[in-house]
PDB file of N, CA and C in Angstrom:
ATOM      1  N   UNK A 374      60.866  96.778 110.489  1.00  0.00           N
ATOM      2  CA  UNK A 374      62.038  96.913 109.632  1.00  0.00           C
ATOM      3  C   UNK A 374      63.236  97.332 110.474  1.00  0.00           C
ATOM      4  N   UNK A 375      64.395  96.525 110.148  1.00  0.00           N
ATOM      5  CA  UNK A 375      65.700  96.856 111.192  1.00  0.00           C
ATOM      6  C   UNK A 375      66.286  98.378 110.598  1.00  0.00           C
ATOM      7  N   UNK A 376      67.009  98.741 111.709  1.00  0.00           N
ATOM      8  CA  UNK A 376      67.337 100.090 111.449  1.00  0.00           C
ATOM      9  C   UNK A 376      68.686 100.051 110.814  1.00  0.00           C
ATOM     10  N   UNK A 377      69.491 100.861 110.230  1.00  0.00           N
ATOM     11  CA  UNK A 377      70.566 100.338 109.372  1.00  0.00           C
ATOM     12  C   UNK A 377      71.928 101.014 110.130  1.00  0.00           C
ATOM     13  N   UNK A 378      71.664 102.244 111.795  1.00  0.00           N
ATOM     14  CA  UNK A 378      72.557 102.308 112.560  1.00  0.00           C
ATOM     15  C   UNK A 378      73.219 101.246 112.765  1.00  0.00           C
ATOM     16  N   UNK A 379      74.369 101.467 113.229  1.00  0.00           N
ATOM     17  CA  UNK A 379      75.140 100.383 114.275  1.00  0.00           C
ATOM     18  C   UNK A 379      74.711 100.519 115.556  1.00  0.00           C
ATOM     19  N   UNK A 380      74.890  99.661 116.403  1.00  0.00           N
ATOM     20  CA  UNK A 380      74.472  99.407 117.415  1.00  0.00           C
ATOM     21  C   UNK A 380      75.742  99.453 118.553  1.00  0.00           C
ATOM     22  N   UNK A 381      75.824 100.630 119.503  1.00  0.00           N
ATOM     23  CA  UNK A 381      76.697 101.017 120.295  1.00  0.00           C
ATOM     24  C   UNK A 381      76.668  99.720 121.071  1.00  0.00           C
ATOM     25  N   UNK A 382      78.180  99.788 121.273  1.00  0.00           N
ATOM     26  CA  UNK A 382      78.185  98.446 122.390  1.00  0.00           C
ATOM     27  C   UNK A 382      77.750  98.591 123.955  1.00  0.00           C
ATOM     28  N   UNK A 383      77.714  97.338 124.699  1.00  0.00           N
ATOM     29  CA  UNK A 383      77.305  97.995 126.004  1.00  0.00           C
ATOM     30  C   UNK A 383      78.023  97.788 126.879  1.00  0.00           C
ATOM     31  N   UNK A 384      79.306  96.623 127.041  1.00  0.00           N
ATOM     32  CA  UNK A 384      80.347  96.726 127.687  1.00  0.00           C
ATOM     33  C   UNK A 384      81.335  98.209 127.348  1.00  0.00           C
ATOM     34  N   UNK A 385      82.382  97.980 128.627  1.00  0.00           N
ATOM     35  CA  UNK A 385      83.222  99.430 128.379  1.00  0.00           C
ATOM     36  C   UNK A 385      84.342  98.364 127.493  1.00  0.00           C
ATOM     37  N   UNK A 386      84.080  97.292 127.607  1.00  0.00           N
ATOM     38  CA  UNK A 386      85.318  96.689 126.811  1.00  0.00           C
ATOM     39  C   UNK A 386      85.731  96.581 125.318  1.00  0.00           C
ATOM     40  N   UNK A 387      83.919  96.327 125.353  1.00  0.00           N
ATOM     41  CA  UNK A 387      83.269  97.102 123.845  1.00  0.00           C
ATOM     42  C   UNK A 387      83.469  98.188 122.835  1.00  0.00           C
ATOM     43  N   UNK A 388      83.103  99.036 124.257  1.00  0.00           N
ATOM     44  CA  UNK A 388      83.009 100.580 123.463  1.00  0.00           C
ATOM     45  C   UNK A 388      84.570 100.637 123.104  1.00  0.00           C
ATOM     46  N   UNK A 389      85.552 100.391 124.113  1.00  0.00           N
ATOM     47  CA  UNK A 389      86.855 101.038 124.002  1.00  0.00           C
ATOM     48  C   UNK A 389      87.453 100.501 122.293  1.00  0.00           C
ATOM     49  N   UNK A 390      87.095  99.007 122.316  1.00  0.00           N
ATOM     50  CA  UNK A 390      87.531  98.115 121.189  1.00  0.00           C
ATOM     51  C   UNK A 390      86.961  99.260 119.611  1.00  0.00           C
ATOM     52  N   UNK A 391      85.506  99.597 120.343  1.00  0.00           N
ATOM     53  CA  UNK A 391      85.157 100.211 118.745  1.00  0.00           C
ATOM     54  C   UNK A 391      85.756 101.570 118.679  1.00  0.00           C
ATOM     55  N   UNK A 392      86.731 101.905 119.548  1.00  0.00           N
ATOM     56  CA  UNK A 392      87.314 103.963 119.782  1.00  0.00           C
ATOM     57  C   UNK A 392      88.631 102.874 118.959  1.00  0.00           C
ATOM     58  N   UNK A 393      88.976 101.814 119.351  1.00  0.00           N
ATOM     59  CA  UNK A 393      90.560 101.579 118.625  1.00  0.00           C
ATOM     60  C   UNK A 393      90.573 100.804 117.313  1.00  0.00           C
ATOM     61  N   UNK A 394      89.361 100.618 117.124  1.00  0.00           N
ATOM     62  CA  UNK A 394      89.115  99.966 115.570  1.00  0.00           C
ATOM     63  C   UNK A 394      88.774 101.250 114.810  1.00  0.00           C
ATOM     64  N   UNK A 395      88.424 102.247 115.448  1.00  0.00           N
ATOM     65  CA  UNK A 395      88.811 103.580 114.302  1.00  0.00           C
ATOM     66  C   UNK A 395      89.840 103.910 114.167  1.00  0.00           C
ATOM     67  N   UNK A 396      90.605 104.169 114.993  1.00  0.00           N
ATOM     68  CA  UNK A 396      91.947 104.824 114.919  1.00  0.00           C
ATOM     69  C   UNK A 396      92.615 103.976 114.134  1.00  0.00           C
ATOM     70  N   UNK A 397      92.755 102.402 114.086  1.00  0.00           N
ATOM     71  CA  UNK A 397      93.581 101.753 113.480  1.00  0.00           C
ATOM     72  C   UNK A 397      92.808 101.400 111.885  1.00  0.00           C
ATOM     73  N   UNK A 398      91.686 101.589 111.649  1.00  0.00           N
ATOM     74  CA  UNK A 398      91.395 101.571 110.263  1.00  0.00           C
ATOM     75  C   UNK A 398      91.744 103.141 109.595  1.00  0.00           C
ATOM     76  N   UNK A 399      91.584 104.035 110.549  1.00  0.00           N
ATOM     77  CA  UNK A 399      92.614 105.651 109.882  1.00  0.00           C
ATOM     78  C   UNK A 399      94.173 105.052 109.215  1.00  0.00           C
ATOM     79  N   UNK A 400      94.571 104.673 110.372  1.00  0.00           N
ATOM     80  CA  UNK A 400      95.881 104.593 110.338  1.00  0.00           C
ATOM     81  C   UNK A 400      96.294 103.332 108.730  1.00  0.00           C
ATOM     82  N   UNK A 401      95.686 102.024 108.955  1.00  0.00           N
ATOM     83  CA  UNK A 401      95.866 101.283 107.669  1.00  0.00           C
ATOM     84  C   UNK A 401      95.042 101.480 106.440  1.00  0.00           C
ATOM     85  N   UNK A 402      94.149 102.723 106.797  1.00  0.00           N
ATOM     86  CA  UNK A 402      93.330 103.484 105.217  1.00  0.00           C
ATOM     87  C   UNK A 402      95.100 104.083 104.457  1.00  0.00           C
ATOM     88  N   UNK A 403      95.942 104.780 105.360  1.00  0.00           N
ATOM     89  CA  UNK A 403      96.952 105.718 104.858  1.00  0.00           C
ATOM     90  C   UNK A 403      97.590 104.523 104.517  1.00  0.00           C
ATOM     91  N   UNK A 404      98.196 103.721 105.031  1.00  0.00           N
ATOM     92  CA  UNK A 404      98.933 102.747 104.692  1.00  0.00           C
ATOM     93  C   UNK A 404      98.477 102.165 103.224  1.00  0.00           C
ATOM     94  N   UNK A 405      97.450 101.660 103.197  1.00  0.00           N
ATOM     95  CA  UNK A 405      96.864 101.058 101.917  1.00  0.00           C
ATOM     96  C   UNK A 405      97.123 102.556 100.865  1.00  0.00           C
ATOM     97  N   UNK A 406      96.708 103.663 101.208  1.00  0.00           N
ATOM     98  CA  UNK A 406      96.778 104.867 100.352  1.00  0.00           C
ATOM     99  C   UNK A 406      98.499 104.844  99.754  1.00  0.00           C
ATOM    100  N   UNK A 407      99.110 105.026 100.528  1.00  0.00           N
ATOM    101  CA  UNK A 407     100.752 105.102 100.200  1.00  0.00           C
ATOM    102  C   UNK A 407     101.224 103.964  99.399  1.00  0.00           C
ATOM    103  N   UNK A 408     100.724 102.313  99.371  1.00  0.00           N
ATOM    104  CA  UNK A 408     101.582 101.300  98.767  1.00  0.00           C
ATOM    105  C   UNK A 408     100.298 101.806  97.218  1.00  0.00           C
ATOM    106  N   UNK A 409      99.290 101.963  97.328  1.00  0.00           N
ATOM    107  CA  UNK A 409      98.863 102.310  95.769  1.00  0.00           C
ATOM    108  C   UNK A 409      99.410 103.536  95.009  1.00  0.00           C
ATOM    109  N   UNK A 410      99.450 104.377  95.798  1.00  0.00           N
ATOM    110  CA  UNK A 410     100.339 105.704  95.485  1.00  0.00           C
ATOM    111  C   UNK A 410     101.598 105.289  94.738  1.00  0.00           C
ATOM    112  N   UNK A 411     103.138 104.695  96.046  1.00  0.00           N
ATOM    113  CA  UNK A 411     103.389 104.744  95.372  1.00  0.00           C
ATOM    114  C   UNK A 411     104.088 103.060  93.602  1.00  0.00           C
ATOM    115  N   UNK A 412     102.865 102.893  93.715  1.00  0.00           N
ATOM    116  CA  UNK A 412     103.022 101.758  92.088  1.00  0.00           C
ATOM    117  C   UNK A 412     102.195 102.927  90.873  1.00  0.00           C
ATOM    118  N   UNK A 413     101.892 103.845  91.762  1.00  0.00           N
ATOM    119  CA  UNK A 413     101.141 104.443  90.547  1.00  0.00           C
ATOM    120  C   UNK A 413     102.272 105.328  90.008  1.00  0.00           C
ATOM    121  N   UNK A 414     103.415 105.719  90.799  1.00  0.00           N
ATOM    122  CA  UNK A 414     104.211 106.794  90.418  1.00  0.00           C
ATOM    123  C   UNK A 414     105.262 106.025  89.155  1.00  0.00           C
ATOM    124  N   UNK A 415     105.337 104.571  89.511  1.00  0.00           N
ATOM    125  CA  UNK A 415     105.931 103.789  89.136  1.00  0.00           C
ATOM    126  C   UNK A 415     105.311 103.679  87.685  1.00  0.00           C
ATOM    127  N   UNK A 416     104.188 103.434  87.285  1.00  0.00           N
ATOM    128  CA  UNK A 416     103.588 103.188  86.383  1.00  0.00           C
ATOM    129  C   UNK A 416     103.741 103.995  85.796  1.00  0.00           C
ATOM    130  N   UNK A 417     103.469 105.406  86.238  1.00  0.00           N
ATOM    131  CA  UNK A 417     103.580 106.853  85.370  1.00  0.00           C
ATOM    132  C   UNK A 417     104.910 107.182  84.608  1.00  0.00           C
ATOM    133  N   UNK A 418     105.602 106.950  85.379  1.00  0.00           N
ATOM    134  CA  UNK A 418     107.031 107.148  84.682  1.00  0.00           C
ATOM    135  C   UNK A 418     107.440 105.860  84.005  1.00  0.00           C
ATOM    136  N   UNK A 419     106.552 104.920  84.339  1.00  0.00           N
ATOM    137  CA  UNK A 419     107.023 104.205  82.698  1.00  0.00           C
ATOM    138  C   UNK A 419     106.291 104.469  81.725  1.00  0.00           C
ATOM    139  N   UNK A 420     104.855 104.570  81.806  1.00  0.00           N
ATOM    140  CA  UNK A 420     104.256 105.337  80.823  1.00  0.00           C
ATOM    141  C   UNK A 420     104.810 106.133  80.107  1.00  0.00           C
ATOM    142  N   UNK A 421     105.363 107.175  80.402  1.00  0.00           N
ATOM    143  CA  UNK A 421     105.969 108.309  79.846  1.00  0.00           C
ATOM    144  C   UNK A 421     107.250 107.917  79.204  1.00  0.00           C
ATOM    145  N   UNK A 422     108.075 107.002  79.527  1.00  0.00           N
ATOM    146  CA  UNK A 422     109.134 106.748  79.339  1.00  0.00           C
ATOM    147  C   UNK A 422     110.612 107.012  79.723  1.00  0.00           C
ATOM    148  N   UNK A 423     110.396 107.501  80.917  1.00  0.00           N
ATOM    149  CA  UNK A 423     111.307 108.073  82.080  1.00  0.00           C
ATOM    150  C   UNK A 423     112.061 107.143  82.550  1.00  0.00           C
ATOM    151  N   UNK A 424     113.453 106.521  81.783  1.00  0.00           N
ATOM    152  CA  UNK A 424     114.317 105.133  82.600  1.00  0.00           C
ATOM    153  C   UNK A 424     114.244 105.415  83.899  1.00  0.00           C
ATOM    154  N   UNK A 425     115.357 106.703  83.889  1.00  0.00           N
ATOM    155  CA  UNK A 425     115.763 106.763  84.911  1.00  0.00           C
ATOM    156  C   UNK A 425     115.507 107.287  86.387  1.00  0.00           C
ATOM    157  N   UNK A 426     113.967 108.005  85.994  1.00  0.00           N
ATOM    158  CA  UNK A 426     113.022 108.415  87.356  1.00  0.00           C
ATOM    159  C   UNK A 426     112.673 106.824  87.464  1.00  0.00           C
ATOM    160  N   UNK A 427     111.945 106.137  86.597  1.00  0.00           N
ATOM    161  CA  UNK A 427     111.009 105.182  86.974  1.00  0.00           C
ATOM    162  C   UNK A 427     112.378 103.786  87.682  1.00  0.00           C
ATOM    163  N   UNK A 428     113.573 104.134  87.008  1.00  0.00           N
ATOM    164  CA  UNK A 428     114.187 102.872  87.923  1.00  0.00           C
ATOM    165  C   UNK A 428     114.241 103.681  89.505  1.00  0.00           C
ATOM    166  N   UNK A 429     114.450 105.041  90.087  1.00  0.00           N
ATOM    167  CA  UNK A 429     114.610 105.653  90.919  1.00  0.00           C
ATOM    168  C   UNK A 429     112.882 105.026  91.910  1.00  0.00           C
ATOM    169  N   UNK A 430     112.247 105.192  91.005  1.00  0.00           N
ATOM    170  CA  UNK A 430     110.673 105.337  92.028  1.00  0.00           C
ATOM    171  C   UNK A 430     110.454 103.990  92.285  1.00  0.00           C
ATOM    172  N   UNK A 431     111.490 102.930  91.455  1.00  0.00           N
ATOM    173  CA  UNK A 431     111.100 101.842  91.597  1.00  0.00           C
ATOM    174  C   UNK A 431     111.719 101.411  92.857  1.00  0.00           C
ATOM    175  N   UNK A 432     112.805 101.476  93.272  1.00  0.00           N
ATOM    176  CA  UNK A 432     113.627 101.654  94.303  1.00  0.00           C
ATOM    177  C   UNK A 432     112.825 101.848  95.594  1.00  0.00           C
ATOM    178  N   UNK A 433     112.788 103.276  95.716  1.00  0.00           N
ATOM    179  CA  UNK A 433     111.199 103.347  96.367  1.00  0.00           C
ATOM    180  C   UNK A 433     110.516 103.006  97.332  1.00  0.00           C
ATOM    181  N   UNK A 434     109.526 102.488  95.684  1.00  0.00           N
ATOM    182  CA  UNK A 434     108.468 101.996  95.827  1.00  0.00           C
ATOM    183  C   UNK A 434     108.612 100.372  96.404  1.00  0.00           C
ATOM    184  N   UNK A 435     109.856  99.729  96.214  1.00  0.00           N
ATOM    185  CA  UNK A 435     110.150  98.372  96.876  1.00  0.00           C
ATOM    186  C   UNK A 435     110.169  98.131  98.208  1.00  0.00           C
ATOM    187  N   UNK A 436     110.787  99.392  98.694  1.00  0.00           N
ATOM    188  CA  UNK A 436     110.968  99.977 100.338  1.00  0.00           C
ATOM    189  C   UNK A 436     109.703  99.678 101.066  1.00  0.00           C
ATOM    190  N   UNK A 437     108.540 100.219 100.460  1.00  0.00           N
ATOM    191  CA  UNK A 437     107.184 100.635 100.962  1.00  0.00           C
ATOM    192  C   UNK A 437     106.688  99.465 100.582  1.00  0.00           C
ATOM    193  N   UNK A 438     106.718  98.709  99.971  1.00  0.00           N
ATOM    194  CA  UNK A 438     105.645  97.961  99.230  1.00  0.00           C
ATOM    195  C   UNK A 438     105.654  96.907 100.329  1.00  0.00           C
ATOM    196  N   UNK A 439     107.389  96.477 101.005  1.00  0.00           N
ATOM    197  CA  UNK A 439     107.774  95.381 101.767  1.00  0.00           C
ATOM    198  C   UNK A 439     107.521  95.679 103.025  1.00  0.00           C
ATOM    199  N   UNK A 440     107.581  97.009 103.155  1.00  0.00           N
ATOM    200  CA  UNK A 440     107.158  97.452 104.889  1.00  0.00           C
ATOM    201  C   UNK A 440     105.535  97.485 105.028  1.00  0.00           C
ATOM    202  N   UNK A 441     104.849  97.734 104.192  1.00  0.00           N
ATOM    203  CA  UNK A 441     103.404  97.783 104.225  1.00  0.00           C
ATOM    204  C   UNK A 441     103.370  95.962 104.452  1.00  0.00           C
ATOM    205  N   UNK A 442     103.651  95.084 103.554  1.00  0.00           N
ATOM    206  CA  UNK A 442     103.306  93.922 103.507  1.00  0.00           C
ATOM    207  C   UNK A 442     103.811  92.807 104.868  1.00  0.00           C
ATOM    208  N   UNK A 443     104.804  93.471 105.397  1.00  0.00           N
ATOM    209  CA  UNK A 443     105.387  92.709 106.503  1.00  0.00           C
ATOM    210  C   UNK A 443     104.095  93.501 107.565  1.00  0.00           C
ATOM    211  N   UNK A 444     103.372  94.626 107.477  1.00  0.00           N
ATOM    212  CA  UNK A 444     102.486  94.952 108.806  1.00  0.00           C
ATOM    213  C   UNK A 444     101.360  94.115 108.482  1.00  0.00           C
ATOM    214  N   UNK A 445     101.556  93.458 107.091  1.00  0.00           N
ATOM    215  CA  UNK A 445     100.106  92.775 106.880  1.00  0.00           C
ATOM    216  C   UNK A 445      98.874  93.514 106.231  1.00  0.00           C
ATOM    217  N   UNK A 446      99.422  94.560 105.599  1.00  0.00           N
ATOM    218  CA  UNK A 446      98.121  95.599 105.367  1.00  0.00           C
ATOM    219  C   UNK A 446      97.640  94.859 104.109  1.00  0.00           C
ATOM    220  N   UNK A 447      98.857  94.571 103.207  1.00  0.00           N
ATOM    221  CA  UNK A 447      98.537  93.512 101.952  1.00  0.00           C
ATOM    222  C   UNK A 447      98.883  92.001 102.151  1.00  0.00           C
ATOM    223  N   UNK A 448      98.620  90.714 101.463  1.00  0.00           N
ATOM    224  CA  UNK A 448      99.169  89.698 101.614  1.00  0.00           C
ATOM    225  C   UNK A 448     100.496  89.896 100.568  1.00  0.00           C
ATOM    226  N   UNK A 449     101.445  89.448 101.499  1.00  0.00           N
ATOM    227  CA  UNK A 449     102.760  88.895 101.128  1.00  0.00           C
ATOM    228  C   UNK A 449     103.149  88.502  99.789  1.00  0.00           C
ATOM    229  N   UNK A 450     101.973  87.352  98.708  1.00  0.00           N
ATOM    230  CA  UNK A 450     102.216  87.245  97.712  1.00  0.00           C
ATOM    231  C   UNK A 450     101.733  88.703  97.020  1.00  0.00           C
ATOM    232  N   UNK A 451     101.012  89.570  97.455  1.00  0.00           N
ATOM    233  CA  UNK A 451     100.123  90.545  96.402  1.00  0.00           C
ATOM    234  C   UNK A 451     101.618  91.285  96.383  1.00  0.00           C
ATOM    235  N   UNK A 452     102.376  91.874  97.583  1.00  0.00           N
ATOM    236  CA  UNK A 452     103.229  92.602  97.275  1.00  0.00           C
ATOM    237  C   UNK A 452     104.407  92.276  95.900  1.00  0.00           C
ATOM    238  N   UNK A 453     104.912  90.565  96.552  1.00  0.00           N
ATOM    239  CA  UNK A 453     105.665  90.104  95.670  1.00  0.00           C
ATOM    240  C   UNK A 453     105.467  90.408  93.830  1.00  0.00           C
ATOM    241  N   UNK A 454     103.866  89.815  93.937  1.00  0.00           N
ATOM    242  CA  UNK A 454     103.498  90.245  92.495  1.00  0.00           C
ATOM    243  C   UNK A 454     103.691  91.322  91.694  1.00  0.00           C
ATOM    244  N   UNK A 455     103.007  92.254  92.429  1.00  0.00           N
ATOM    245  CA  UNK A 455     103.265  93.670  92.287  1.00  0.00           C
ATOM    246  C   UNK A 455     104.645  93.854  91.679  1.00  0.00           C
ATOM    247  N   UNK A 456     105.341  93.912  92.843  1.00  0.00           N
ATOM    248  CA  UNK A 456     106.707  94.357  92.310  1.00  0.00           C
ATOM    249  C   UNK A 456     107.775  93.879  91.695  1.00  0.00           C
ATOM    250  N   UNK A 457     106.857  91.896  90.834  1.00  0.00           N
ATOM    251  CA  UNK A 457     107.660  91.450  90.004  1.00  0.00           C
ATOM    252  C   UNK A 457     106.768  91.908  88.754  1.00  0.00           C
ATOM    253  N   UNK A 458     105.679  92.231  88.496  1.00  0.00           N
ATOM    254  CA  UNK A 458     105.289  92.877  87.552  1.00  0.00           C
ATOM    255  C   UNK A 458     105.838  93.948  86.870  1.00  0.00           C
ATOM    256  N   UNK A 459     105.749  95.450  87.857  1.00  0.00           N
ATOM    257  CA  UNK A 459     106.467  96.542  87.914  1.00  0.00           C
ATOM    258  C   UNK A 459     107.819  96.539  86.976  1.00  0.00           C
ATOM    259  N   UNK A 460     108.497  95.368  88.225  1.00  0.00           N
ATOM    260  CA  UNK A 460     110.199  95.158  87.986  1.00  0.00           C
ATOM    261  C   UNK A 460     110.247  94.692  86.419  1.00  0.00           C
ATOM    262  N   UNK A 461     109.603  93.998  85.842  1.00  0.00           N
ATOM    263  CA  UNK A 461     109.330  93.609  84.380  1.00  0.00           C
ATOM    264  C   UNK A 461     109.278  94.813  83.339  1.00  0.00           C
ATOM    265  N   UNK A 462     108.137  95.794  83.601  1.00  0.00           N
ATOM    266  CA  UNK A 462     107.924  97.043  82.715  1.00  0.00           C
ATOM    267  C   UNK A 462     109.179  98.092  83.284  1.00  0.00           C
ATOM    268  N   UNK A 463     109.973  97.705  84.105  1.00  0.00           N
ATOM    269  CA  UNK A 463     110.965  98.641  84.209  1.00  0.00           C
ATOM    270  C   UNK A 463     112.275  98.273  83.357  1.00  0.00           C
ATOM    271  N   UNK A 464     112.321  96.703  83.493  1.00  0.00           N
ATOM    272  CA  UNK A 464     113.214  96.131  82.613  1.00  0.00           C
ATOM    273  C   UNK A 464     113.188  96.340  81.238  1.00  0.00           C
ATOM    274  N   UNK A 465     112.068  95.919  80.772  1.00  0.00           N
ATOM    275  CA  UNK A 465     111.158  96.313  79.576  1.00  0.00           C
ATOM    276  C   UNK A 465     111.616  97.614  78.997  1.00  0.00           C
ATOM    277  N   UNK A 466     111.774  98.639  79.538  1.00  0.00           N
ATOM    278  CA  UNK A 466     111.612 100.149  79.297  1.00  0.00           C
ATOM    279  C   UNK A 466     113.232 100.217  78.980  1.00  0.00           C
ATOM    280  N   UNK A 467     113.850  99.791  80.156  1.00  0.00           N
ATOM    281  CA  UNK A 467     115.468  99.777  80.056  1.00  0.00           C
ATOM    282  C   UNK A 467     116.226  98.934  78.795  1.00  0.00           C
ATOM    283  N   UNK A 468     115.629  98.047  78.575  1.00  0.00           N
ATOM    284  CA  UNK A 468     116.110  97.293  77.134  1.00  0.00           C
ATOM    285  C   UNK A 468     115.277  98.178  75.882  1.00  0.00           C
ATOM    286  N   UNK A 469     114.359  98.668  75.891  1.00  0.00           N
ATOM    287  CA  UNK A 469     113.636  99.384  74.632  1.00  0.00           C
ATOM    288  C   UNK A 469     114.502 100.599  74.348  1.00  0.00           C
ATOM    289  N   UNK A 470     115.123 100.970  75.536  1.00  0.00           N
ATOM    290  CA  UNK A 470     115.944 102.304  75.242  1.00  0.00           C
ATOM    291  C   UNK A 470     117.375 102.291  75.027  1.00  0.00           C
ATOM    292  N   UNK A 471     117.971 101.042  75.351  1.00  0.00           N
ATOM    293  CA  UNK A 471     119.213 100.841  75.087  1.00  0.00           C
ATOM    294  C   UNK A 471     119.340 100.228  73.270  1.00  0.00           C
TER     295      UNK A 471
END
């Protein structure tokens, strides 16, 4: 029965590759953490009904959503979606209250 370790590499070219495939899955875990973060802040304050935080977070949250997606952490259309969705329930919120 195979063992369910990973198997250390045996080149040094190897090993080094698997020391920088940690560091850089740390680094795009936070990245992915921050563009869900912030659509959730976004969501919340429309939930609640907050125009004018949620047009503020929406702002934002556009900043991040486009810098995450230009490093590639998301695909390009997911961001777009996202934040034509969003941009909809923000509109949404802004005409319900006027």
């Amino acid at each position: 029965m195979a063992s369910k370790s990973k198997k250390s590499p045996r080149l040094a070219s190897g090993r080094k590759r698997a020391r920088q495939d940690t560091k850089l899955n740390a680094h795009n875990s936070s990245l992915r953490s921050r563009y869900r973060t912030a659509i959730k802040k976004v969501e919340k304050a429309v939930a609640t009904g907050d125009k004018a935080q949620a047009t503020a977070l929406f702002a934002q949250m556009q900043s991040i959503v486009d810098t995450i997606a230009d490093k590639g952490i998301f695909h390009k259309n997911k961001a777009a979606r996202d934040k034509s969705r969003l941009s909809a329930k923000v509109k949404a919120l802004a005409t319900a209250a006027a």
